[in-house]
Amino acid sequence: MLLSLVLHTYSMRYVLPAAVMMGTAPTYMLAWGAWRLLSAVLPARFYREVDDRLYTIYQSMVLFFFENYTGVQVIIYGDLPKNKENVIYLSNHQCTVDWIIADMLAIRQNALGHVRYVLKDGLKWLPLYGWYFSQHGGVYVKRSAKFNEKEMREKLRAQMKAETPMYLVIFPEGTRYNPEIPKVIADSQSFAEKEGLAILKHVLTPRVKATHVAIDSMKDYLDAVYDVTVAYEGTVDHKGQRKLAPSMTEFLCKECPRVHIFIDRIDLKDIPEEQMYMRRWLHERFEIKDKLLIEFYDAKDSKRRNKFPGKSVHSKLSLKKTLPSLLFLGGLTASMLLTESGRKLYVKTWIYGTLIGCLWVSIKP
């Protein structure tokens, strides 16, 4: 009985945040949908401005749980500019929390509403969220031979035409680095060896297609590329072997005490334009990531582990940036659920919003 109580208490650490974040989704979609209809006759720029503000509200609420609620320490290394920019954000990929890390950096630049993702195609079927990510400027891509370059270029050009601020997040590895699936790591290393590229230990061999299309399509629109390396403290077992990075559930259960984020801001002029040369450049950037992660996980001197080299800043997110959004969305959702008509509308939004979204993304990517 005592064990059951302990397990129940543990599970509640993520149940409440998850319930609030998922529970406010229909409220958010109703507000966004109303604006989408009202702005149909307006220039795309006006729709984007309000959409970015709405997205900022929702993601600020998300960050309340992932930062303020968990109490995680965010440690930043390198050169994160204070001002917002039009950028491509390239990062290593190891878990779903990596999506939230991009938000953590963006909110510190007052650019949270500008975050848009390049996502694998299967995620477009997520209820409500899949459709909305596309409407917010996200790009769904298929892997390898099924990658549709023309489709991605057209979407990015449409964003530029609408003067959409861009904080485009790309995970060039194409899938997560998972120590529990050694075959994926081995295949990645074999491919690198076959292609005459350096073999990487703590990251997978990056794929260049999406990165090249994004940079090439927006080279006159972007200010910089952010090369971001992320490490989650507490992901090494008692034998010193790397473990799986925390899932969102584990993160919300406060299993990650500190997140280390290394940012390298790269000027566009320092990036090759030809895909063949950009591929080599991207792999070299991942070699740098790998060296940082080897230092973080495997340094012979234990005092050098669990941190990146160089100066760091412990960056604490103020409640002023997150709590108002939680109260606003939570209050709207609660008021809707207090009435019978509100509850019916809430349920219908989940059902019909999901169906319409799936139909939309199946017809128009």
mmCIF file of C-alpha atoms in Angstrom:
data_model
loop_
_atom_site.group_PDB
_atom_site.id
_atom_site.type_symbol
_atom_site.label_atom_id
_atom_site.label_comp_id
_atom_site.label_asym_id
_atom_site.label_seq_id
_atom_site.Cartn_x
_atom_site.Cartn_y
_atom_site.Cartn_z
ATOM 1 C CA MET A 1 0.000 0.000 0.000
ATOM 2 C CA LEU A 2 2.834 2.372 0.876
ATOM 3 C CA LEU A 3 4.548 1.568 -2.429
ATOM 4 C CA SER A 4 1.314 2.275 -4.298
ATOM 5 C CA LEU A 5 1.019 5.626 -2.557
ATOM 6 C CA VAL A 6 4.596 6.507 -3.465
ATOM 7 C CA LEU A 7 4.036 5.534 -7.097
ATOM 8 C CA HIS A 8 0.788 7.484 -7.209
ATOM 9 C CA THR A 9 2.467 10.585 -5.773
ATOM 10 C CA TYR A 10 5.314 10.232 -8.271
ATOM 11 C CA SER A 11 2.921 9.942 -11.218
ATOM 12 C CA MET A 12 1.039 13.070 -10.130
ATOM 13 C CA ARG A 13 4.211 15.083 -10.699
ATOM 14 C CA TYR A 14 3.616 14.839 -14.433
ATOM 15 C CA VAL A 15 -0.136 14.139 -14.577
ATOM 16 C CA LEU A 16 -1.092 17.651 -13.473
ATOM 17 C CA PRO A 17 1.216 19.499 -15.920
ATOM 18 C CA ALA A 18 0.247 17.144 -18.749
ATOM 19 C CA ALA A 19 -3.452 17.585 -17.977
ATOM 20 C CA VAL A 20 -3.151 21.374 -18.051
ATOM 21 C CA MET A 21 -1.054 21.507 -21.227
ATOM 22 C CA MET A 22 -3.275 19.051 -23.088
ATOM 23 C CA GLY A 23 -6.446 20.328 -21.473
ATOM 24 C CA THR A 24 -5.964 23.907 -22.649
ATOM 25 C CA ALA A 25 -5.308 22.837 -26.259
ATOM 26 C CA PRO A 26 -8.992 23.075 -27.370
ATOM 27 C CA THR A 27 -9.277 26.549 -25.822
ATOM 28 C CA TYR A 28 -6.173 27.647 -27.660
ATOM 29 C CA MET A 29 -7.393 26.140 -30.950
ATOM 30 C CA LEU A 30 -10.742 27.933 -30.636
ATOM 31 C CA ALA A 31 -9.001 31.277 -30.122
ATOM 32 C CA TRP A 32 -6.613 30.604 -32.988
ATOM 33 C CA GLY A 33 -9.396 29.331 -35.254
ATOM 34 C CA ALA A 34 -11.463 32.458 -34.648
ATOM 35 C CA TRP A 35 -8.514 34.636 -35.611
ATOM 36 C CA ARG A 36 -7.775 32.469 -38.651
ATOM 37 C CA LEU A 37 -11.287 33.086 -39.950
ATOM 38 C CA LEU A 38 -11.255 36.807 -39.150
ATOM 39 C CA SER A 39 -7.883 37.291 -40.822
ATOM 40 C CA ALA A 40 -8.819 35.429 -44.017
ATOM 41 C CA VAL A 41 -9.375 38.699 -45.870
ATOM 42 C CA LEU A 42 -6.293 40.395 -44.418
ATOM 43 C CA PRO A 43 -2.692 40.264 -45.691
ATOM 44 C CA ALA A 44 -0.810 37.188 -44.437
ATOM 45 C CA ARG A 45 1.504 39.416 -42.391
ATOM 46 C CA PHE A 46 -1.345 40.425 -40.057
ATOM 47 C CA TYR A 47 -2.345 36.814 -39.475
ATOM 48 C CA ARG A 48 1.267 35.896 -38.645
ATOM 49 C CA GLU A 49 1.698 38.711 -36.129
ATOM 50 C CA VAL A 50 -1.291 37.650 -34.038
ATOM 51 C CA ASP A 51 -0.587 33.951 -34.527
ATOM 52 C CA ASP A 52 2.931 34.482 -33.151
ATOM 53 C CA ARG A 53 1.490 36.265 -30.117
ATOM 54 C CA LEU A 54 -0.979 33.440 -29.487
ATOM 55 C CA TYR A 55 1.792 30.872 -29.846
ATOM 56 C CA THR A 56 3.893 32.832 -27.359
ATOM 57 C CA ILE A 57 1.079 32.603 -24.811
ATOM 58 C CA TYR A 58 0.710 28.849 -25.162
ATOM 59 C CA GLN A 59 4.421 28.056 -25.193
ATOM 60 C CA SER A 60 5.039 30.366 -22.224
ATOM 61 C CA MET A 61 2.581 28.213 -20.299
ATOM 62 C CA VAL A 62 4.467 25.102 -21.434
ATOM 63 C CA LEU A 63 7.728 26.632 -20.192
ATOM 64 C CA PHE A 64 6.141 27.355 -16.817
ATOM 65 C CA PHE A 65 5.955 23.607 -16.294
ATOM 66 C CA PHE A 66 9.245 22.635 -17.939
ATOM 67 C CA GLU A 67 11.286 25.323 -16.170
ATOM 68 C CA ASN A 68 9.539 26.971 -13.207
ATOM 69 C CA TYR A 69 7.667 23.869 -12.055
ATOM 70 C CA THR A 70 10.537 21.412 -12.462
ATOM 71 C CA GLY A 71 13.135 23.823 -11.091
ATOM 72 C CA VAL A 72 15.639 22.612 -13.700
ATOM 73 C CA GLN A 73 18.807 24.682 -13.939
ATOM 74 C CA VAL A 74 19.435 25.967 -17.454
ATOM 75 C CA ILE A 75 23.149 26.532 -18.037
ATOM 76 C CA ILE A 76 24.072 28.404 -21.208
ATOM 77 C CA TYR A 77 27.500 28.491 -22.842
ATOM 78 C CA GLY A 78 28.654 30.411 -25.900
ATOM 79 C CA ASP A 79 27.133 33.367 -27.677
ATOM 80 C CA LEU A 80 23.337 33.625 -27.459
ATOM 81 C CA PRO A 81 22.396 37.117 -28.717
ATOM 82 C CA LYS A 82 20.013 39.128 -26.547
ATOM 83 C CA ASN A 83 18.017 40.380 -29.523
ATOM 84 C CA LYS A 84 15.750 38.329 -31.771
ATOM 85 C CA GLU A 85 17.019 37.360 -35.211
ATOM 86 C CA ASN A 86 15.889 35.385 -38.237
ATOM 87 C CA VAL A 87 17.801 32.157 -37.744
ATOM 88 C CA ILE A 88 18.065 28.459 -38.441
ATOM 89 C CA TYR A 89 18.616 26.480 -35.256
ATOM 90 C CA LEU A 90 20.613 23.248 -35.728
ATOM 91 C CA SER A 91 20.792 20.874 -32.778
ATOM 92 C CA ASN A 92 21.676 17.334 -31.798
ATOM 93 C CA HIS A 93 18.590 15.222 -31.126
ATOM 94 C CA GLN A 94 18.165 12.717 -28.292
ATOM 95 C CA CYS A 95 14.632 13.098 -26.865
ATOM 96 C CA THR A 96 11.339 14.966 -27.207
ATOM 97 C CA VAL A 97 12.489 17.547 -24.638
ATOM 98 C CA ASP A 98 14.842 18.855 -27.349
ATOM 99 C CA TRP A 99 11.803 20.664 -28.786
ATOM 100 C CA ILE A 100 11.379 22.492 -25.483
ATOM 101 C CA ILE A 101 15.061 23.476 -25.363
ATOM 102 C CA ALA A 102 14.521 25.587 -28.490
ATOM 103 C CA ASP A 103 11.693 27.365 -26.652
ATOM 104 C CA MET A 104 13.956 27.916 -23.641
ATOM 105 C CA LEU A 105 16.462 29.797 -25.778
ATOM 106 C CA ALA A 106 13.877 31.650 -27.861
ATOM 107 C CA ILE A 107 12.025 33.084 -24.859
ATOM 108 C CA ARG A 108 15.315 34.544 -23.612
ATOM 109 C CA GLN A 109 15.511 36.484 -26.887
ATOM 110 C CA ASN A 110 11.830 37.481 -26.847
ATOM 111 C CA ALA A 111 11.400 35.331 -29.961
ATOM 112 C CA LEU A 112 9.234 32.502 -28.607
ATOM 113 C CA GLY A 113 6.405 33.097 -31.069
ATOM 114 C CA HIS A 114 8.828 32.810 -33.985
ATOM 115 C CA VAL A 115 9.785 29.173 -33.283
ATOM 116 C CA ARG A 116 8.849 26.855 -36.150
ATOM 117 C CA TYR A 117 9.981 23.279 -36.686
ATOM 118 C CA VAL A 118 11.075 21.000 -39.476
ATOM 119 C CA LEU A 119 9.341 17.793 -38.402
ATOM 120 C CA LYS A 120 9.153 14.219 -39.628
ATOM 121 C CA ASP A 121 6.049 13.658 -41.690
ATOM 122 C CA GLY A 122 4.316 11.245 -39.309
ATOM 123 C CA LEU A 123 3.875 13.937 -36.649
ATOM 124 C CA LYS A 124 1.341 15.798 -38.775
ATOM 125 C CA TRP A 125 -1.301 13.298 -37.586
ATOM 126 C CA LEU A 126 -1.047 14.405 -33.941
ATOM 127 C CA PRO A 127 -4.520 15.454 -32.732
ATOM 128 C CA LEU A 128 -4.898 19.266 -32.985
ATOM 129 C CA TYR A 129 -1.166 19.915 -32.674
ATOM 130 C CA GLY A 130 -0.165 18.311 -35.983
ATOM 131 C CA TRP A 131 -2.392 20.581 -38.029
ATOM 132 C CA TYR A 132 -1.535 23.659 -36.023
ATOM 133 C CA PHE A 133 2.248 23.236 -36.310
ATOM 134 C CA SER A 134 1.806 23.324 -40.077
ATOM 135 C CA GLN A 135 -0.394 26.421 -39.886
ATOM 136 C CA HIS A 136 2.175 28.116 -37.648
ATOM 137 C CA GLY A 137 4.819 27.708 -40.328
ATOM 138 C CA GLY A 138 6.230 24.287 -39.531
ATOM 139 C CA VAL A 139 7.465 22.063 -42.344
ATOM 140 C CA TYR A 140 6.812 18.315 -42.490
ATOM 141 C CA VAL A 141 9.416 16.304 -44.379
ATOM 142 C CA LYS A 142 9.882 12.699 -45.380
ATOM 143 C CA ARG A 143 13.229 10.979 -45.098
ATOM 144 C CA SER A 144 15.776 10.018 -47.735
ATOM 145 C CA ALA A 145 14.412 9.362 -51.231
ATOM 146 C CA LYS A 146 10.909 10.557 -50.295
ATOM 147 C CA PHE A 147 12.178 14.002 -49.274
ATOM 148 C CA ASN A 148 10.245 16.641 -51.263
ATOM 149 C CA GLU A 149 12.640 19.539 -51.810
ATOM 150 C CA LYS A 150 10.246 21.559 -53.976
ATOM 151 C CA GLU A 151 7.487 21.415 -51.368
ATOM 152 C CA MET A 152 9.796 22.629 -48.599
ATOM 153 C CA ARG A 153 11.182 25.477 -50.715
ATOM 154 C CA GLU A 154 7.676 26.652 -51.618
ATOM 155 C CA LYS A 155 6.596 26.723 -47.988
ATOM 156 C CA LEU A 156 9.690 28.646 -46.884
ATOM 157 C CA ARG A 157 9.287 31.149 -49.736
ATOM 158 C CA ALA A 158 5.681 31.709 -48.708
ATOM 159 C CA GLN A 159 6.881 32.467 -45.177
ATOM 160 C CA MET A 160 9.409 34.974 -46.471
ATOM 161 C CA LYS A 161 6.827 36.618 -48.719
ATOM 162 C CA ALA A 162 4.610 37.117 -45.664
ATOM 163 C CA GLU A 163 7.626 38.575 -43.813
ATOM 164 C CA THR A 164 7.339 35.822 -41.201
ATOM 165 C CA PRO A 165 9.975 36.061 -38.440
ATOM 166 C CA MET A 166 11.951 32.851 -38.576
ATOM 167 C CA TYR A 167 13.396 30.714 -35.765
ATOM 168 C CA LEU A 168 13.465 27.486 -37.744
ATOM 169 C CA VAL A 169 14.447 24.433 -35.695
ATOM 170 C CA ILE A 170 16.103 21.523 -37.527
ATOM 171 C CA PHE A 171 17.479 18.278 -36.097
ATOM 172 C CA PRO A 172 19.824 17.153 -38.902
ATOM 173 C CA GLU A 173 20.349 13.645 -37.515
ATOM 174 C CA GLY A 174 16.837 12.802 -38.695
ATOM 175 C CA THR A 175 16.127 10.605 -35.672
ATOM 176 C CA ARG A 176 17.061 10.493 -32.002
ATOM 177 C CA TYR A 177 20.380 9.294 -30.633
ATOM 178 C CA ASN A 178 19.305 6.412 -28.399
ATOM 179 C CA PRO A 179 21.984 4.365 -26.555
ATOM 180 C CA GLU A 180 19.398 1.609 -26.094
ATOM 181 C CA ILE A 181 19.205 1.064 -29.869
ATOM 182 C CA PRO A 182 22.853 0.395 -30.761
ATOM 183 C CA LYS A 183 21.990 -0.751 -34.293
ATOM 184 C CA VAL A 184 20.966 2.787 -35.308
ATOM 185 C CA ILE A 185 24.236 4.156 -33.943
ATOM 186 C CA ALA A 186 26.272 1.409 -35.621
ATOM 187 C CA ASP A 187 24.524 1.960 -38.972
ATOM 188 C CA SER A 188 25.188 5.679 -38.720
ATOM 189 C CA GLN A 189 28.856 5.090 -37.995
ATOM 190 C CA SER A 190 29.148 2.565 -40.837
ATOM 191 C CA PHE A 191 27.637 5.075 -43.253
ATOM 192 C CA ALA A 192 30.117 7.756 -42.141
ATOM 193 C CA GLU A 193 33.027 5.363 -42.601
ATOM 194 C CA LYS A 194 31.776 4.367 -46.061
ATOM 195 C CA GLU A 195 31.514 8.027 -47.080
ATOM 196 C CA GLY A 196 34.966 8.880 -45.749
ATOM 197 C CA LEU A 197 33.584 11.011 -42.906
ATOM 198 C CA ALA A 198 34.715 11.115 -39.291
ATOM 199 C CA ILE A 199 32.989 8.510 -37.098
ATOM 200 C CA LEU A 200 30.959 10.144 -34.327
ATOM 201 C CA LYS A 201 30.389 8.695 -30.854
ATOM 202 C CA HIS A 202 27.699 10.764 -29.101
ATOM 203 C CA VAL A 203 25.747 12.019 -32.125
ATOM 204 C CA LEU A 204 24.529 10.443 -35.351
ATOM 205 C CA THR A 205 25.816 11.284 -38.809
ATOM 206 C CA PRO A 206 23.813 14.363 -39.892
ATOM 207 C CA ARG A 207 21.739 14.519 -43.071
ATOM 208 C CA VAL A 208 22.160 17.671 -45.105
ATOM 209 C CA LYS A 209 19.051 17.898 -47.314
ATOM 210 C CA ALA A 210 16.671 19.872 -45.061
ATOM 211 C CA THR A 211 19.487 22.082 -43.789
ATOM 212 C CA HIS A 212 20.677 22.856 -47.305
ATOM 213 C CA VAL A 213 17.179 23.626 -48.616
ATOM 214 C CA ALA A 214 16.438 25.893 -45.638
ATOM 215 C CA ILE A 215 19.694 27.855 -45.817
ATOM 216 C CA ASP A 216 19.680 28.059 -49.618
ATOM 217 C CA SER A 217 16.046 29.187 -49.777
ATOM 218 C CA MET A 218 16.423 31.847 -47.064
ATOM 219 C CA LYS A 219 20.062 32.933 -47.435
ATOM 220 C CA ASP A 220 19.063 36.552 -48.079
ATOM 221 C CA TYR A 221 16.477 36.500 -45.284
ATOM 222 C CA LEU A 222 18.456 34.978 -42.425
ATOM 223 C CA ASP A 223 20.736 36.751 -39.963
ATOM 224 C CA ALA A 224 22.614 33.676 -38.751
ATOM 225 C CA VAL A 225 22.619 29.959 -37.997
ATOM 226 C CA TYR A 226 22.642 28.826 -34.364
ATOM 227 C CA ASP A 227 24.618 25.628 -33.846
ATOM 228 C CA VAL A 228 23.250 24.251 -30.567
ATOM 229 C CA THR A 229 24.586 21.326 -28.537
ATOM 230 C CA VAL A 230 22.447 20.001 -25.679
ATOM 231 C CA ALA A 231 23.382 17.674 -22.811
ATOM 232 C CA TYR A 232 21.103 16.507 -20.008
ATOM 233 C CA GLU A 233 22.793 15.958 -16.682
ATOM 234 C CA GLY A 234 22.083 12.645 -14.988
ATOM 235 C CA THR A 235 22.145 10.570 -18.179
ATOM 236 C CA VAL A 236 25.110 8.375 -17.233
ATOM 237 C CA ASP A 237 24.715 5.063 -15.389
ATOM 238 C CA HIS A 238 26.847 3.714 -12.523
ATOM 239 C CA LYS A 239 29.249 2.157 -15.036
ATOM 240 C CA GLY A 240 29.856 5.493 -16.718
ATOM 241 C CA GLN A 241 27.833 4.524 -19.801
ATOM 242 C CA ARG A 242 25.490 7.003 -21.412
ATOM 243 C CA LYS A 243 21.786 6.416 -20.739
ATOM 244 C CA LEU A 244 18.683 7.428 -22.616
ATOM 245 C CA ALA A 245 17.934 11.153 -22.335
ATOM 246 C CA PRO A 246 14.816 12.057 -20.324
ATOM 247 C CA SER A 247 11.390 11.848 -21.908
ATOM 248 C CA MET A 248 8.948 14.693 -21.351
ATOM 249 C CA THR A 249 7.292 12.644 -18.615
ATOM 250 C CA GLU A 250 10.599 12.030 -16.827
ATOM 251 C CA PHE A 251 11.592 15.656 -17.218
ATOM 252 C CA LEU A 252 8.323 16.809 -15.638
ATOM 253 C CA CYS A 253 8.992 14.342 -12.820
ATOM 254 C CA LYS A 254 12.110 16.412 -12.100
ATOM 255 C CA GLU A 255 14.552 13.665 -13.052
ATOM 256 C CA CYS A 256 16.875 16.083 -14.845
ATOM 257 C CA PRO A 257 18.577 18.534 -12.454
ATOM 258 C CA ARG A 258 20.432 20.587 -15.077
ATOM 259 C CA VAL A 259 20.389 21.166 -18.830
ATOM 260 C CA HIS A 260 23.601 22.323 -20.488
ATOM 261 C CA ILE A 261 23.239 24.256 -23.757
ATOM 262 C CA PHE A 262 26.183 25.353 -25.904
ATOM 263 C CA ILE A 263 25.416 27.931 -28.623
ATOM 264 C CA ASP A 264 27.676 28.878 -31.498
ATOM 265 C CA ARG A 265 26.347 31.704 -33.690
ATOM 266 C CA ILE A 266 27.528 31.284 -37.294
ATOM 267 C CA ASP A 267 27.381 33.968 -39.984
ATOM 268 C CA LEU A 268 25.882 32.920 -43.324
ATOM 269 C CA LYS A 269 29.061 33.965 -45.141
ATOM 270 C CA ASP A 270 30.944 31.200 -43.310
ATOM 271 C CA ILE A 271 28.667 28.443 -44.646
ATOM 272 C CA PRO A 272 29.300 26.873 -48.100
ATOM 273 C CA GLU A 273 26.428 27.248 -50.576
ATOM 274 C CA GLU A 274 26.894 24.090 -52.647
ATOM 275 C CA GLN A 275 25.183 21.041 -51.104
ATOM 276 C CA MET A 276 28.288 18.854 -51.467
ATOM 277 C CA TYR A 277 30.421 21.327 -49.519
ATOM 278 C CA MET A 278 27.658 22.116 -47.049
ATOM 279 C CA ARG A 279 27.424 18.414 -46.282
ATOM 280 C CA ARG A 280 31.088 18.394 -45.299
ATOM 281 C CA TRP A 281 30.622 21.605 -43.292
ATOM 282 C CA LEU A 282 27.622 20.161 -41.429
ATOM 283 C CA HIS A 283 29.521 17.013 -40.568
ATOM 284 C CA GLU A 284 32.384 19.129 -39.236
ATOM 285 C CA ARG A 285 29.899 21.001 -37.039
ATOM 286 C CA PHE A 286 28.732 17.643 -35.667
ATOM 287 C CA GLU A 287 32.331 16.656 -35.042
ATOM 288 C CA ILE A 288 32.553 19.738 -32.811
ATOM 289 C CA LYS A 289 29.354 18.670 -31.052
ATOM 290 C CA ASP A 290 30.786 15.204 -30.565
ATOM 291 C CA LYS A 291 33.961 16.592 -28.972
ATOM 292 C CA LEU A 292 31.868 18.723 -26.615
ATOM 293 C CA LEU A 293 29.790 15.702 -25.607
ATOM 294 C CA ILE A 294 32.877 13.501 -25.182
ATOM 295 C CA GLU A 295 34.207 16.134 -22.797
ATOM 296 C CA PHE A 296 30.828 16.237 -21.021
ATOM 297 C CA TYR A 297 30.397 12.470 -20.629
ATOM 298 C CA ASP A 298 33.840 10.909 -20.895
ATOM 299 C CA ALA A 299 36.480 13.374 -19.642
ATOM 300 C CA LYS A 300 39.210 11.515 -17.749
ATOM 301 C CA ASP A 301 39.238 14.232 -15.114
ATOM 302 C CA SER A 302 35.932 13.833 -13.255
ATOM 303 C CA LYS A 303 35.911 17.560 -12.443
ATOM 304 C CA ARG A 304 35.538 18.321 -16.151
ATOM 305 C CA ARG A 305 32.535 16.057 -16.620
ATOM 306 C CA ASN A 306 28.913 17.237 -16.616
ATOM 307 C CA LYS A 307 29.812 20.578 -18.122
ATOM 308 C CA PHE A 308 30.974 22.071 -21.374
ATOM 309 C CA PRO A 309 34.269 23.954 -21.617
ATOM 310 C CA GLY A 310 34.268 27.736 -21.346
ATOM 311 C CA LYS A 311 32.296 30.299 -19.419
ATOM 312 C CA SER A 312 28.693 29.572 -18.530
ATOM 313 C CA VAL A 313 25.656 31.447 -17.264
ATOM 314 C CA HIS A 314 22.985 29.988 -14.988
ATOM 315 C CA SER A 315 19.899 31.426 -16.654
ATOM 316 C CA LYS A 316 16.738 31.502 -14.555
ATOM 317 C CA LEU A 317 13.416 32.168 -16.255
ATOM 318 C CA SER A 318 11.239 34.723 -14.469
ATOM 319 C CA LEU A 319 7.711 33.756 -13.479
ATOM 320 C CA LYS A 320 6.609 37.039 -15.023
ATOM 321 C CA LYS A 321 7.204 35.490 -18.438
ATOM 322 C CA THR A 322 5.262 32.288 -17.846
ATOM 323 C CA LEU A 323 2.728 32.471 -15.001
ATOM 324 C CA PRO A 324 0.385 35.038 -16.644
ATOM 325 C CA SER A 325 -0.027 32.715 -19.643
ATOM 326 C CA LEU A 326 -0.862 29.772 -17.378
ATOM 327 C CA LEU A 327 -3.474 31.806 -15.506
ATOM 328 C CA PHE A 328 -4.953 33.202 -18.714
ATOM 329 C CA LEU A 329 -5.312 29.890 -20.595
ATOM 330 C CA GLY A 330 -6.229 27.975 -17.440
ATOM 331 C CA GLY A 331 -8.893 30.537 -16.577
ATOM 332 C CA LEU A 332 -10.398 30.477 -20.074
ATOM 333 C CA THR A 333 -10.527 26.687 -20.090
ATOM 334 C CA ALA A 334 -12.031 26.493 -16.597
ATOM 335 C CA SER A 335 -14.737 29.019 -17.481
ATOM 336 C CA MET A 336 -15.604 27.023 -20.593
ATOM 337 C CA LEU A 337 -15.895 23.786 -18.630
ATOM 338 C CA LEU A 338 -18.195 25.349 -16.024
ATOM 339 C CA THR A 339 -21.164 25.461 -18.403
ATOM 340 C CA GLU A 340 -22.867 22.643 -20.278
ATOM 341 C CA SER A 341 -22.640 24.445 -23.602
ATOM 342 C CA GLY A 342 -18.964 25.163 -22.945
ATOM 343 C CA ARG A 343 -18.259 21.501 -22.219
ATOM 344 C CA LYS A 344 -19.994 20.444 -25.434
ATOM 345 C CA LEU A 345 -17.970 22.977 -27.417
ATOM 346 C CA TYR A 346 -14.805 21.754 -25.719
ATOM 347 C CA VAL A 347 -15.438 18.114 -26.668
ATOM 348 C CA LYS A 348 -16.477 19.014 -30.208
ATOM 349 C CA THR A 349 -13.269 20.994 -30.641
ATOM 350 C CA TRP A 350 -11.206 17.935 -29.725
ATOM 351 C CA ILE A 351 -13.196 15.677 -32.064
ATOM 352 C CA TYR A 352 -13.884 17.892 -35.080
ATOM 353 C CA GLY A 353 -10.640 19.834 -34.732
ATOM 354 C CA THR A 354 -8.722 16.571 -34.969
ATOM 355 C CA LEU A 355 -10.773 15.305 -37.929
ATOM 356 C CA ILE A 356 -10.520 18.589 -39.850
ATOM 357 C CA GLY A 357 -6.814 18.784 -39.077
ATOM 358 C CA CYS A 358 -6.133 15.257 -40.358
ATOM 359 C CA LEU A 359 -8.165 15.952 -43.494
ATOM 360 C CA TRP A 360 -6.302 19.225 -44.072
ATOM 361 C CA VAL A 361 -2.796 17.806 -43.751
ATOM 362 C CA SER A 362 -3.698 14.857 -45.960
ATOM 363 C CA ILE A 363 -4.736 17.251 -48.750
ATOM 364 C CA LYS A 364 -2.398 20.189 -48.193
ATOM 365 C CA PRO A 365 0.969 19.564 -46.450
#
